Tab-separated table of C-alpha atoms in Angstrom:
chain	number	residue	atom	x	y	z
A	100	MET	CA	-19.234	13.636	0.655
A	101	ILE	CA	-15.650	14.767	1.158
A	102	TYR	CA	-13.719	11.604	0.971
A	103	LEU	CA	-10.426	11.678	2.941
A	104	ASP	CA	-9.807	7.994	3.487
A	105	SER	CA	-7.737	7.055	0.435
A	106	ALA	CA	-5.164	5.218	2.589
A	107	ALA	CA	-7.903	2.582	2.918
A	108	THR	CA	-9.255	2.760	-0.606
A	109	THR	CA	-9.231	5.441	-3.303
A	110	PHE	CA	-13.040	5.702	-3.564
A	111	GLN	CA	-12.935	8.177	-6.393
A	112	LYS	CA	-11.717	6.335	-9.506
A	113	PRO	CA	-10.851	7.600	-12.998
A	114	PRO	CA	-13.910	7.194	-15.223
A	115	ALA	CA	-11.836	4.812	-17.421
A	116	VAL	CA	-11.658	2.369	-14.497
A	117	ARG	CA	-15.447	2.056	-14.150
A	118	ALA	CA	-15.790	1.740	-17.947
A	119	ALA	CA	-13.201	-1.007	-18.108
A	120	VAL	CA	-14.866	-3.041	-15.331
A	121	GLN	CA	-18.262	-2.711	-17.099
A	122	GLN	CA	-16.829	-3.687	-20.441
A	123	ALA	CA	-15.022	-6.686	-18.944
A	124	LEU	CA	-18.276	-8.050	-17.607
A	125	VAL	CA	-19.661	-8.329	-21.154
A	126	SER	CA	-16.549	-9.120	-23.129
A	127	LEU	CA	-13.992	-11.117	-21.151
A	128	SER	CA	-13.950	-14.760	-20.188
A	129	SER	CA	-10.931	-16.409	-18.463
A	130	PRO	CA	-7.378	-16.341	-19.747
A	131	GLY	CA	-5.817	-19.704	-20.476
A	132	ARG	CA	-9.182	-21.538	-20.633
A	133	GLY	CA	-9.718	-21.433	-24.330
A	134	SER	CA	-8.868	-19.814	-27.710
A	135	TYR	CA	-12.326	-18.396	-28.422
A	136	PRO	CA	-12.459	-14.547	-28.637
A	137	ALA	CA	-13.608	-13.837	-25.033
A	138	ALA	CA	-10.815	-15.986	-23.615
A	139	ALA	CA	-8.175	-14.638	-26.016
A	140	LYS	CA	-9.193	-11.054	-25.187
A	141	ALA	CA	-8.974	-11.853	-21.498
A	142	ALA	CA	-5.503	-13.131	-21.956
A	143	GLU	CA	-4.540	-9.960	-23.820
A	144	VAL	CA	-5.876	-7.718	-21.073
A	145	ALA	CA	-4.165	-9.758	-18.297
A	146	PHE	CA	-0.805	-9.538	-20.148
A	147	ALA	CA	-1.289	-5.894	-20.899
A	148	CYS	CA	-1.857	-5.182	-17.181
A	149	ARG	CA	1.244	-7.279	-16.227
A	150	SER	CA	3.269	-5.339	-18.835
A	151	GLU	CA	2.103	-1.931	-17.609
A	152	LEU	CA	2.912	-2.840	-14.037
A	153	ALA	CA	6.291	-4.232	-15.011
A	154	GLU	CA	7.172	-0.961	-16.779
A	155	LEU	CA	5.899	1.212	-13.913
A	156	PHE	CA	8.047	-0.695	-11.346
A	157	HIS	CA	11.039	-1.440	-13.618
A	158	LEU	CA	10.618	-5.249	-13.694
A	159	ASP	CA	12.224	-6.829	-16.721
A	160	ASN	CA	9.850	-9.729	-16.993
A	161	PRO	CA	6.047	-9.198	-16.886
A	162	GLU	CA	5.577	-12.859	-15.948
A	163	ARG	CA	7.004	-12.029	-12.535
A	164	VAL	CA	4.004	-9.795	-11.918
A	165	VAL	CA	1.468	-11.930	-10.020
A	166	PHE	CA	-2.170	-10.998	-9.494
A	167	THR	CA	-3.527	-11.356	-5.980
A	168	MET	CA	-6.692	-10.492	-4.117
A	169	ASN	CA	-5.089	-7.593	-2.232
A	170	ALA	CA	-1.805	-6.606	-0.574
A	171	THR	CA	-2.453	-8.890	2.369
A	172	HIS	CA	-2.721	-11.862	0.072
A	173	ALA	CA	0.539	-10.858	-1.658
A	174	LEU	CA	2.334	-10.276	1.647
A	175	ASN	CA	1.284	-13.679	2.894
A	176	ILE	CA	2.815	-15.376	-0.154
A	177	ALA	CA	6.008	-13.363	0.185
A	178	ILE	CA	6.354	-14.005	3.923
A	179	LYS	CA	5.593	-17.765	3.702
A	180	SER	CA	8.042	-18.139	0.777
A	181	LEU	CA	10.869	-16.825	2.890
A	182	VAL	CA	10.249	-17.351	6.591
A	183	PRO	CA	10.231	-20.833	8.032
A	184	ARG	CA	8.272	-21.642	11.213
A	185	GLY	CA	10.157	-20.054	14.085
A	186	GLY	CA	12.372	-18.065	11.748
A	187	ARG	CA	13.954	-14.694	12.499
A	188	VAL	CA	12.620	-11.586	10.839
A	189	VAL	CA	13.583	-7.927	11.195
A	190	ILE	CA	10.703	-5.480	10.707
A	191	SER	CA	10.132	-1.739	11.093
A	192	GLY	CA	8.231	-0.217	13.912
A	193	TYR	CA	5.406	0.838	11.633
A	194	GLU	CA	4.187	-2.403	10.160
A	195	HIS	CA	0.574	-3.302	9.422
A	196	ASN	CA	-1.224	-6.403	10.712
A	197	ALA	CA	-0.874	-7.801	7.159
A	198	VAL	CA	2.754	-8.327	8.109
A	199	THR	CA	2.666	-8.981	11.798
A	200	ARG	CA	-0.144	-11.465	11.877
A	201	PRO	CA	1.372	-13.893	9.297
A	202	LEU	CA	4.605	-13.708	11.257
A	203	ALA	CA	2.770	-14.449	14.500
A	204	ALA	CA	1.039	-17.389	12.874
A	205	LEU	CA	4.521	-18.728	11.902
A	206	GLY	CA	5.800	-18.285	15.421
A	207	ALA	CA	8.580	-16.077	14.019
A	208	GLU	CA	11.016	-14.172	16.110
A	209	CYS	CA	10.196	-10.536	15.210
A	210	VAL	CA	12.954	-8.057	15.830
A	211	VAL	CA	11.680	-4.508	15.598
A	212	ALA	CA	14.062	-1.946	14.157
A	213	ALA	CA	12.643	0.750	16.425
A	214	ALA	CA	13.004	4.420	15.471
A	215	PRO	CA	11.173	7.726	16.055
A	216	LEU	CA	8.632	9.122	13.550
A	217	PHE	CA	9.944	11.045	10.582
A	218	GLN	CA	13.602	10.204	11.278
A	219	PRO	CA	14.740	8.023	8.305
A	220	GLU	CA	18.441	8.111	9.335
A	221	ALA	CA	17.432	6.551	12.634
A	222	VAL	CA	15.531	3.859	10.804
A	223	VAL	CA	18.533	2.937	8.766
A	224	GLU	CA	20.690	2.779	11.841
A	225	ALA	CA	18.130	0.489	13.657
A	226	PHE	CA	18.012	-1.878	10.716
A	227	ALA	CA	21.758	-1.908	10.422
A	228	ALA	CA	21.948	-2.971	14.095
A	229	CYS	CA	19.276	-5.612	13.842
A	230	ILE	CA	20.107	-7.383	10.544
A	231	THR	CA	22.439	-10.080	11.850
A	232	PRO	CA	23.494	-13.544	10.683
A	233	GLY	CA	20.571	-15.955	10.864
A	234	THR	CA	17.941	-13.353	9.674
A	235	ASN	CA	15.616	-15.070	7.260
A	236	ALA	CA	14.029	-11.858	5.918
A	237	VAL	CA	13.665	-8.123	6.439
A	238	ILE	CA	10.222	-6.497	5.911
A	239	CYS	CA	9.510	-2.806	5.805
A	240	ASN	CA	6.578	-0.707	4.578
A	241	HIS	CA	7.520	2.148	2.291
A	242	ILE	CA	4.942	4.467	3.778
A	243	SER	CA	3.227	4.054	7.189
A	244	ASN	CA	-0.551	3.738	6.706
A	245	VAL	CA	-1.091	5.574	9.965
A	246	PHE	CA	1.299	8.478	9.887
A	247	GLY	CA	2.430	8.755	6.275
A	248	PHE	CA	6.026	8.292	7.342
A	249	ILE	CA	8.183	7.585	4.217
A	250	GLN	CA	10.719	4.984	5.248
A	251	PRO	CA	14.110	4.772	3.599
A	252	VAL	CA	13.533	1.494	1.648
A	253	GLU	CA	16.409	2.232	-0.756
A	254	ALA	CA	18.971	2.358	2.143
A	255	ILE	CA	17.458	-0.671	3.764
A	256	ALA	CA	17.528	-2.510	0.442
A	257	ALA	CA	21.241	-1.707	0.194
A	258	LEU	CA	21.806	-3.177	3.629
A	259	CYS	CA	19.941	-6.316	2.682
A	260	ARG	CA	21.983	-6.700	-0.567
A	261	GLU	CA	25.249	-6.134	1.364
A	262	ARG	CA	24.338	-8.776	4.008
A	263	GLY	CA	22.706	-11.277	1.723
A	264	VAL	CA	19.222	-11.091	3.367
A	265	PRO	CA	16.055	-11.137	1.301
A	266	PHE	CA	13.987	-8.010	1.499
A	267	ILE	CA	10.115	-7.662	1.294
A	268	ILE	CA	8.645	-4.223	0.698
A	269	ASP	CA	5.087	-3.456	1.641
A	270	ALA	CA	4.143	-0.816	-0.956
A	271	SER	CA	0.554	-0.634	0.095
A	272	GLN	CA	0.666	3.115	0.495
A	273	SER	CA	3.478	4.003	-1.990
A	274	ALA	CA	2.575	2.120	-5.182
A	275	GLY	CA	1.416	4.824	-7.583
A	276	VAL	CA	2.623	7.645	-5.266
A	277	LEU	CA	6.407	7.213	-4.964
A	278	PRO	CA	8.902	5.785	-7.500
A	279	LEU	CA	9.664	2.101	-6.966
A	280	ASP	CA	12.446	0.389	-9.017
A	281	MET	CA	12.284	-3.355	-8.453
A	282	THR	CA	15.515	-4.015	-10.399
A	283	ALA	CA	17.601	-1.265	-8.565
A	284	LEU	CA	16.213	-2.256	-5.146
A	285	GLY	CA	16.929	-5.973	-5.677
A	286	ALA	CA	14.034	-6.848	-3.431
A	287	ALA	CA	12.839	-10.409	-3.093
A	288	PHE	CA	9.236	-9.233	-3.308
A	289	ILE	CA	7.246	-6.066	-3.395
A	290	ALA	CA	3.583	-6.349	-2.440
A	291	MET	CA	0.846	-3.843	-3.187
A	292	PRO	CA	-2.963	-3.445	-3.447
A	293	GLY	CA	-4.659	-2.476	-6.691
A	294	HIS	CA	-7.325	-0.411	-4.988
A	295	LYS	CA	-5.247	2.373	-3.453
A	296	GLY	CA	-2.656	4.410	-5.252
A	297	LEU	CA	-3.108	2.389	-8.453
A	298	TYR	CA	-6.785	3.377	-8.603
A	299	GLY	CA	-8.021	-0.094	-9.475
A	300	PRO	CA	-11.073	-1.870	-8.023
A	301	GLN	CA	-11.203	-3.568	-4.621
A	302	GLY	CA	-10.304	-7.209	-4.786
A	303	THR	CA	-7.140	-6.653	-6.769
A	304	GLY	CA	-3.533	-6.794	-5.632
A	305	VAL	CA	-0.049	-7.377	-7.073
A	306	LEU	CA	3.035	-9.287	-5.962
A	307	LEU	CA	6.284	-8.440	-7.823
A	308	CYS	CA	8.745	-11.344	-7.568
A	309	GLY	CA	12.490	-10.925	-7.847
A	310	GLU	CA	14.381	-12.768	-10.523
A	311	GLY	CA	15.050	-16.338	-9.529
A	312	GLN	CA	13.100	-15.986	-6.266
A	313	GLU	CA	11.499	-19.241	-5.122
A	314	THR	CA	7.921	-19.044	-4.038
A	315	THR	CA	5.536	-21.081	-1.823
A	316	THR	CA	1.916	-21.426	-2.847
A	317	LEU	CA	-0.961	-20.540	-0.608
A	318	LEU	CA	-3.567	-22.022	-2.978
A	319	GLU	CA	-3.491	-24.954	-5.295
A	320	GLY	CA	-5.888	-25.563	-8.165
A	321	GLY	CA	-6.520	-24.945	-11.787
A	322	THR	CA	-4.164	-22.780	-13.805
A	323	GLY	CA	-5.015	-23.574	-17.440
A	324	SER	CA	-1.527	-25.025	-17.817
A	325	TYR	CA	0.063	-28.424	-17.115
A	326	SER	CA	-3.325	-29.824	-16.140
A	327	VAL	CA	-2.343	-33.439	-16.030
A	328	GLN	CA	0.232	-33.054	-13.225
A	329	GLN	CA	-1.029	-32.775	-9.688
A	330	GLU	CA	1.595	-30.274	-8.558
A	331	MET	CA	1.329	-26.575	-9.209
A	332	PRO	CA	3.463	-25.378	-12.158
A	333	ASP	CA	6.959	-24.336	-11.125
A	334	PHE	CA	6.874	-21.147	-13.241
A	335	LEU	CA	5.400	-17.751	-12.737
A	336	PRO	CA	2.728	-16.429	-12.815
A	337	ASP	CA	0.904	-19.681	-13.012
A	338	ARG	CA	2.408	-21.068	-9.840
A	339	LEU	CA	0.754	-18.398	-7.676
A	340	GLU	CA	-2.467	-17.817	-9.562
A	341	ALA	CA	-4.695	-20.886	-8.874
A	342	GLY	CA	-8.311	-20.556	-9.973
A	343	THR	CA	-10.251	-18.168	-12.138
A	344	HIS	CA	-8.827	-14.656	-12.503
A	345	ASN	CA	-10.751	-11.560	-11.494
A	346	MET	CA	-10.900	-10.243	-15.001
A	347	PRO	CA	-13.221	-7.250	-14.277
A	348	GLY	CA	-10.893	-6.301	-11.506
A	349	ILE	CA	-7.701	-6.804	-13.597
A	350	SER	CA	-9.292	-4.814	-16.510
A	351	GLY	CA	-10.097	-2.004	-14.059
A	352	LEU	CA	-6.553	-2.179	-12.605
A	353	LEU	CA	-5.137	-1.854	-16.135
A	354	ALA	CA	-7.082	1.321	-16.548
A	355	GLY	CA	-5.939	2.612	-13.153
A	356	VAL	CA	-2.298	1.976	-13.862
A	357	ARG	CA	-2.529	3.726	-17.143
A	358	TYR	CA	-4.080	6.659	-15.465
A	359	VAL	CA	-1.173	6.839	-12.924
A	360	ARG	CA	1.384	6.498	-15.690
A	361	SER	CA	-0.249	9.293	-17.766
A	362	ARG	CA	-0.554	11.627	-14.762
A	363	GLY	CA	2.912	10.798	-13.448
A	364	VAL	CA	3.723	9.407	-10.025
A	365	GLY	CA	5.552	12.609	-9.005
A	366	THR	CA	2.540	14.802	-9.965
A	367	ILE	CA	0.155	12.666	-7.907
A	368	PHE	CA	2.528	12.652	-4.936
A	369	ARG	CA	2.944	16.476	-4.974
A	370	ARG	CA	-0.797	17.049	-5.141
A	371	GLU	CA	-1.461	14.654	-2.199
A	372	LYS	CA	1.359	16.020	-0.078
A	373	ASN	CA	0.383	19.659	-0.734
A	374	LEU	CA	-3.169	18.993	0.472
A	375	ALA	CA	-1.892	17.223	3.591
A	376	PHE	CA	0.499	20.079	4.214
A	377	MET	CA	-2.339	22.573	4.019
A	378	MET	CA	-4.298	20.534	6.501
A	379	SER	CA	-1.267	20.126	8.815
A	380	LYS	CA	-0.333	23.823	8.744
A	381	GLU	CA	-3.844	24.984	9.647
A	382	LEU	CA	-4.388	22.350	12.365
A	383	ARG	CA	-1.095	23.378	13.980
A	384	LYS	CA	-2.676	26.824	14.468
A	385	THR	CA	-5.710	25.296	16.164
A	386	ASN	CA	-5.707	24.861	19.921
A	387	GLY	CA	-6.477	21.413	21.198
A	388	VAL	CA	-5.057	19.297	18.412
A	389	GLN	CA	-1.952	17.095	18.399
A	390	VAL	CA	-0.608	16.892	14.834
A	391	PHE	CA	1.717	14.098	13.812
A	392	SER	CA	4.032	15.763	11.287
A	393	LEU	CA	7.041	17.966	11.118
A	394	SER	CA	6.355	21.606	10.344
A	395	ASP	CA	7.700	21.041	6.755
A	396	MET	CA	6.200	17.496	6.526
A	397	LYS	CA	9.620	16.180	5.728
A	398	ALA	CA	9.676	12.363	5.093
A	399	GLN	CA	5.896	12.347	4.938
A	400	SER	CA	3.269	11.598	2.275
A	401	GLY	CA	-0.288	12.704	1.849
A	402	VAL	CA	-1.331	10.888	5.048
A	403	LEU	CA	-1.848	12.896	8.235
A	404	SER	CA	-2.812	11.661	11.646
A	405	VAL	CA	-4.060	13.911	14.489
A	406	ILE	CA	-5.589	13.595	17.914
A	407	PRO	CA	-8.223	16.154	19.154
A	408	THR	CA	-7.053	16.669	22.750
A	409	GLY	CA	-9.530	15.314	25.290
A	410	LYS	CA	-11.748	13.716	22.589
A	411	ASP	CA	-12.336	10.080	21.706
A	412	VAL	CA	-11.017	9.885	18.192
A	413	GLU	CA	-13.641	7.419	16.955
A	414	SER	CA	-16.484	9.504	18.307
A	415	PHE	CA	-14.875	12.604	16.724
A	416	GLY	CA	-14.554	10.789	13.438
A	417	ALA	CA	-18.270	9.925	13.691
A	418	GLU	CA	-19.037	13.557	14.227
A	419	LEU	CA	-17.111	14.584	11.077
A	420	GLU	CA	-19.034	11.930	9.139
A	421	LYS	CA	-22.352	13.576	10.173
A	422	TYR	CA	-21.161	16.605	8.305
A	423	GLY	CA	-20.204	14.602	5.215
A	424	VAL	CA	-16.454	14.167	5.856
A	425	ALA	CA	-15.212	10.552	5.496
A	426	VAL	CA	-12.096	9.800	7.546
A	427	ARG	CA	-10.623	6.842	9.413
A	428	ALA	CA	-10.325	6.832	13.197
A	429	GLY	CA	-8.821	4.239	15.562
A	430	ILE	CA	-5.840	1.859	15.338
A	431	HIS	CA	-5.939	1.461	11.514
A	432	CYS	CA	-5.019	-2.285	11.744
A	433	ALA	CA	-1.543	-1.228	12.806
A	434	PRO	CA	-1.107	-1.488	16.531
A	435	LEU	CA	2.742	-1.738	16.154
A	436	ALA	CA	2.841	1.678	14.546
A	437	HIS	CA	0.824	3.171	17.357
A	438	LYS	CA	3.038	1.490	19.937
A	439	SER	CA	6.053	3.028	18.243
A	440	ALA	CA	4.504	6.521	18.179
A	441	GLY	CA	2.989	6.311	21.712
A	442	THR	CA	-0.597	6.467	20.500
A	443	LEU	CA	-1.760	2.912	21.165
A	444	GLU	CA	-4.118	4.026	23.989
A	445	THR	CA	-5.853	6.598	21.956
A	446	GLY	CA	-5.476	5.727	18.268
A	447	THR	CA	-5.608	8.626	15.841
A	448	LEU	CA	-7.846	10.392	13.405
A	449	ARG	CA	-6.399	10.034	9.945
A	450	PHE	CA	-6.816	12.208	6.864
A	451	SER	CA	-5.514	10.646	3.673
A	452	PHE	CA	-5.689	12.261	0.260
A	453	SER	CA	-5.850	11.216	-3.389
A	454	ASP	CA	-5.371	12.861	-6.812
A	455	PHE	CA	-9.093	13.719	-6.758
A	456	ASN	CA	-9.197	15.846	-3.597
A	457	THR	CA	-9.097	19.655	-3.818
A	458	PRO	CA	-7.939	22.623	-1.682
A	459	GLU	CA	-11.618	23.636	-1.321
A	460	GLU	CA	-12.338	20.337	0.311
A	461	VAL	CA	-9.492	20.912	2.757
A	462	TRP	CA	-10.777	24.312	3.793
A	463	HIS	CA	-14.291	22.968	4.196
A	464	THR	CA	-13.083	20.071	6.315
A	465	LEU	CA	-11.157	22.465	8.519
A	466	ARG	CA	-14.161	24.560	9.177
A	467	ILE	CA	-16.130	21.399	10.138
A	468	PHE	CA	-13.196	20.153	12.215
A	469	ARG	CA	-13.076	23.300	14.261
A	470	ARG	CA	-16.848	23.293	14.717
A	471	CYS	CA	-16.712	19.793	16.098
A	472	LEU	CA	-13.782	20.700	18.322
A	473	ALA	CA	-15.586	23.634	20.016
């Protein structure tokens, strides 16, 4: 199988990740639930993972690294910590349902900072116009999961700092792929999955919490601390980590983060983008394909959407799968992004690369693509 759906999950993991998960199953209990060796070792692994993540994202205090089930879980905590029912929120035109659905559930007024694809300057101008007094929060994904559009979160963060509005960054597609400096950005929260660019297992996620940022719990329960009181602890990470930790997942995530740090975020990004550029360049030469990228792939990551003209994208994706090419076709849980790009009626066929893909896989996929197009 040629796996080109890493924007959903990086299916190919470093061998150390699998080994860490397997070892955790036979050696780790639950942190904070005892002082015997299996519990103590679990606490060490959990703290090591927090520390590695804090260093990767330039967060001074590892205790402000909160483990979640996925990015959606993390985003729900962030949104519900900042946005009151009926509140006002400014979002980009490329947000995922993990952002828009929680806001809809809150009855929030969502102001879309609308801008064309691959025009970061226009994005900044749109946010500057939309962030007005009374805005409870600004939310923006760093990279669009549909189009790979790298949004200018640094400039948006500066606007938020200047206007005193808390900023939530959805780093679902950028964590492990682009540099993120929590301290420099001054974001209230940064949410991310563990199972994409950090190469951890499914069922893992991370919420980075800004210094002094108040949080609202989604779950209440055991934490292994302050067990007599019936309110959740008022300190992190315990406040947001009710229940038993996913130690096999956290152990695997630790191995994944170490892989990313050893390889280098920049190295991984260049590899993914170069593969997407190869695909984009060749598909631009192919009749009957609409390619969503600039010719130089400026302001774009290793995620590429296309539409085979006159073809149903989901049926076309199924054809590719028959030849062993795994892709994603449809709306990608991001109807707002498709509305912004004018592809809501058709959806797109998405290729998304990881550090484990090769140029040979790109050329083989191109041959299959053209065969299916004929």
